Amino acid sequence: MKSISVGLLGLGTVGSGVVKIIKNHQDKLAHELGCSINIKKVLVKDESKQRDVSIDNSKITTRANELIDDPEIDVIIEVMGGIEQTKNYLMQALHNKKHVVTANKDLIAVYGSELLATARENECDLFYEASVAGGIPIIRSLVDGLVSDRITKMMGIVNGTTNFILTKMSKFGSPYSQVLKQAQDLGFAETDPSSDVEGIDAARKMAILARLGFSMNVDLQDVRVKGISHITEDDIYYSQKLGYEMKLIGVAKRDQESIEVSVEPTLLSQDHPLANVQDEYNAVYVYGEAVGETMFYGPGAGSLPTATAIVSDLVAILKNLHLGVNGKSSVVPQHEKQLKNRGDIFAQYFLRIHVKDQVGAFAHITELFSKRGVSFEKILQLPLEGHDVAEIVIITHPCSLKDFEEILEILKFYPVVDEVKSTYRVEGL
Ligand code: NAP
Ligand code: HSE
């Protein structure tokens, strides 16, 4: 039986999972492909590190050219992370006519178009299923399963670390720093976890989804991003009291041909299916004009779930090899990118403010909102014991982001307002 040689860049959380899946499922994979898979070389940073997977020491190297310049290696699997140096390795691999699989959303969000064009020029495949939502086959669903439809909205929980943190904070009141450490120990978080908690990781994934779903050249800079590090216990308490769950939600929405893409902590109605996505699980809601609503759900991070997506890309490459069609997928977006301005982005908002406990204070606030035509759907007012301020929590009816941000700027300097404590988008009613 013929054997296909693979070079693995990285043997950490995901790399170890890839080795395990290829080993544990070798009979099934050989049956599917008519050939066996041989991991010929593995690139690491530190050769002396203890690994939680058994691999012949002679296969481990710290010299990338032993993989990317080896003519016997057919496919490079990149699970080392990083951007600039990793891009150079993959460009060199593609010029050397090697197919590439990567889990690296940081790289794809920044250099995806360039890498895909280079792959095509060299008649190579470049697949990146694991880069968005770990074990959920969301990319293949957009590119193949829903290709005949016109996608109008994608809304998702696409970062496992932040969903894990928010679940533990909401359910058990666990402190933020303690659950972040747990997520790191479990291998969900990025090497620099600030990209998880500040929403950057999710923004990269939403840029990739929007690019595929809307066939436009969406960049990371096009995504409005807010992270979860400022969320307080009080915010979670009031969200739940009003019937919502706090989630980090990515939204990519198209009206006519203009789009908005964002990642921000969002209050989701407790009735919405995404509100029940717990721990490191991810889910993406996709709205298509013809299909209606579909939801893709599964583990969004972790060693084996992510590795299944990588090995499925490897299988797709090998099937293409049999058919002689590698590097033939279209890489040029169909539409010119058109981003909505803030006046065209509509949502409901949650606002928590401390207001001086004096006659007419609330009337001043309602007047400011009504002058802009923004009305309230829910209001909660509670005295704060031991303080001469009251806590007011408001959920607005849908209004433009422009109006809401302008109201906020005025509120910050309003004499009756002691402090604007927090604001969040609201979704899912
Ligand atoms: P990780 O545990 O930190 O592993 C990274 C591996 O790459 C390590 O084996 C490391 O070597 C090696 N490496 C890093 N920089 C290197 C360099 N400059 N030269 C040679 N080797 C280098 O990371 P991970 O969690 O597996 O993530 C890998 C990639 O998958 C990232 O792009 C990440 O965003 C993506 N991803 C991760 C998950 C997840 O759940 N973890 C899910 C989806 C996608 P040493 O072992 O010697 O340090
Ligand atoms: N750090 C990422 C997450 C890994 O938590 O979702 C999966 O991409």
Coordinates of N, CA, C and O and ligand atoms in Angstrom, one line a residue, residues 10-15 43-46 49 51 79-81 85 103-105 130 187-188 190-191 301-302 306, ligand 1:
G10 N 4.8 21.6 14.8 CA 4.2 21.8 16.1 C 3.8 20.5 16.7 O 3.1 19.7 16.0
L11 N 4.1 20.3 18.0 CA 3.7 19.1 18.7 C 3.2 19.5 20.1 O 3.5 18.9 21.1
G12 N 2.3 20.5 20.1 CA 1.7 21.0 21.4 C 0.4 20.3 21.6 O 0.1 19.2 21.2
T13 N -0.6 21.1 22.1 CA -1.9 20.6 22.4 C -2.5 20.0 21.1 O -3.0 18.8 21.1
V14 N -2.5 20.7 20.0 CA -3.2 20.3 18.8 C -2.3 19.2 18.0 O -2.8 18.2 17.6
G15 N -1.0 19.5 18.0 CA -0.1 18.6 17.2 C -0.2 17.2 17.8 O -0.2 16.2 17.1
L43 N 8.4 19.3 13.7 CA 9.1 20.5 14.1 C 8.7 20.9 15.5 O 7.5 21.1 15.7
V44 N 9.6 21.2 16.4 CA 9.3 21.7 17.7 C 10.3 22.8 18.0 O 11.3 23.0 17.3
K45 N 10.0 23.5 19.1 CA 10.9 24.6 19.6 C 12.0 24.0 20.5 O 13.2 24.3 20.4
D46 N 11.6 23.1 21.4 CA 12.4 22.5 22.4 C 12.4 21.0 22.3 O 11.5 20.3 22.7
K49 N 11.8 18.7 25.5 CA 10.5 18.7 26.3 C 9.9 17.3 26.3 O 9.9 16.6 25.3
R51 N 6.9 14.9 26.0 CA 5.6 15.0 25.2 C 4.6 14.0 25.8 O 4.9 13.0 26.3
V79 N 0.6 23.4 13.0 CA -0.1 23.6 14.3 C 0.9 24.2 15.3 O 1.0 23.8 16.4
M80 N 1.7 25.2 14.8 CA 2.7 25.8 15.8 C 2.3 27.2 16.2 O 2.7 27.7 17.2
G81 N 1.4 27.8 15.4 CA 0.9 29.2 15.7 C 1.9 30.2 15.2 O 2.9 29.9 14.6
Q85 N 6.9 34.4 10.8 CA 7.8 33.2 10.5 C 7.0 32.0 9.9 O 7.4 31.4 8.9
A103 N -4.2 25.2 11.4 CA -5.3 25.5 12.4 C -5.2 27.0 12.8 O -5.8 27.4 13.7
N104 N -4.4 27.7 12.0 CA -3.9 29.0 12.5 C -4.8 30.2 12.0 O -4.5 30.7 10.9
K105 N -5.8 30.6 12.8 CA -6.7 31.7 12.4 C -6.0 33.0 12.3 O -6.3 33.9 11.5
A130 N -9.8 23.7 10.9 CA -9.6 23.8 12.4 C -9.5 25.2 12.9 O -9.5 25.5 14.1
G187 N -5.8 23.6 28.0 CA -5.2 23.7 26.6 C -6.2 24.5 25.6 O -6.0 24.4 24.4
F188 N -7.2 25.2 26.1 CA -8.1 25.9 25.2 C -7.5 27.3 24.8 O -7.7 27.7 23.7
E190 N -5.1 30.5 23.9 CA -3.9 30.8 23.1 C -2.7 31.0 24.0 O -2.8 31.2 25.2
T191 N -1.5 30.9 23.4 CA -0.2 31.1 24.1 C -0.3 32.4 24.8 O 0.0 32.5 26.0
A301 N -12.6 24.0 21.0 CA -11.2 24.0 21.3 C -10.8 22.7 21.9 O -11.7 21.9 22.2
G302 N -9.5 22.5 22.1 CA -9.0 21.2 22.7 C -8.3 20.4 21.7 O -8.5 20.5 20.5
T306 N -10.0 19.5 17.8 CA -9.4 20.3 16.8 C -8.6 19.4 15.8 O -8.6 19.6 14.6
Ligands
NAP1 P1 0.8 24.9 21.7 O1 0.3 23.9 22.6 O2 1.5 26.1 22.3 O3 1.8 24.2 20.7 C1 2.7 24.8 19.8 C2 3.7 23.8 19.2 O4 4.4 24.5 18.2 C3 4.7 23.4 20.3 O5 5.0 22.0 20.1 C4 5.9 24.2 20.0 O6 7.1 23.6 20.4 C5 5.8 24.5 18.6 N1 6.4 25.7 18.2 C6 5.9 27.0 18.5 N2 6.7 27.9 17.9 C7 7.6 27.3 17.2 C8 8.7 27.7 16.5 N3 9.0 29.0 16.3 N4 9.5 26.8 15.9 C9 9.3 25.5 16.1 N5 8.3 25.0 16.8 C10 7.5 25.9 17.4 O7 -0.3 25.5 20.7 P2 -1.7 24.7 20.3 O8 -2.7 25.0 21.4 O9 -1.4 23.3 19.9 O10 -2.1 25.6 19.1 C11 -1.5 25.5 17.8 C12 -2.2 26.2 16.7 O11 -3.6 25.7 16.6 C13 -2.4 27.7 17.0 O12 -2.4 28.4 15.8 C14 -3.8 27.8 17.6 O13 -4.4 29.1 17.4 C15 -4.5 26.8 16.8 N6 -5.7 26.2 17.5 C16 -5.6 25.8 18.8 C17 -6.7 25.2 19.3 C18 -6.7 24.7 20.8 O14 -7.7 24.2 21.3 N7 -5.5 24.7 21.4 C19 -7.9 25.0 18.6 C20 -7.9 25.5 17.3 C21 -6.8 26.1 16.7 P3 7.5 23.1 21.9 O15 6.5 22.0 22.2 O16 8.9 22.6 21.8 O17 7.3 24.3 22.7

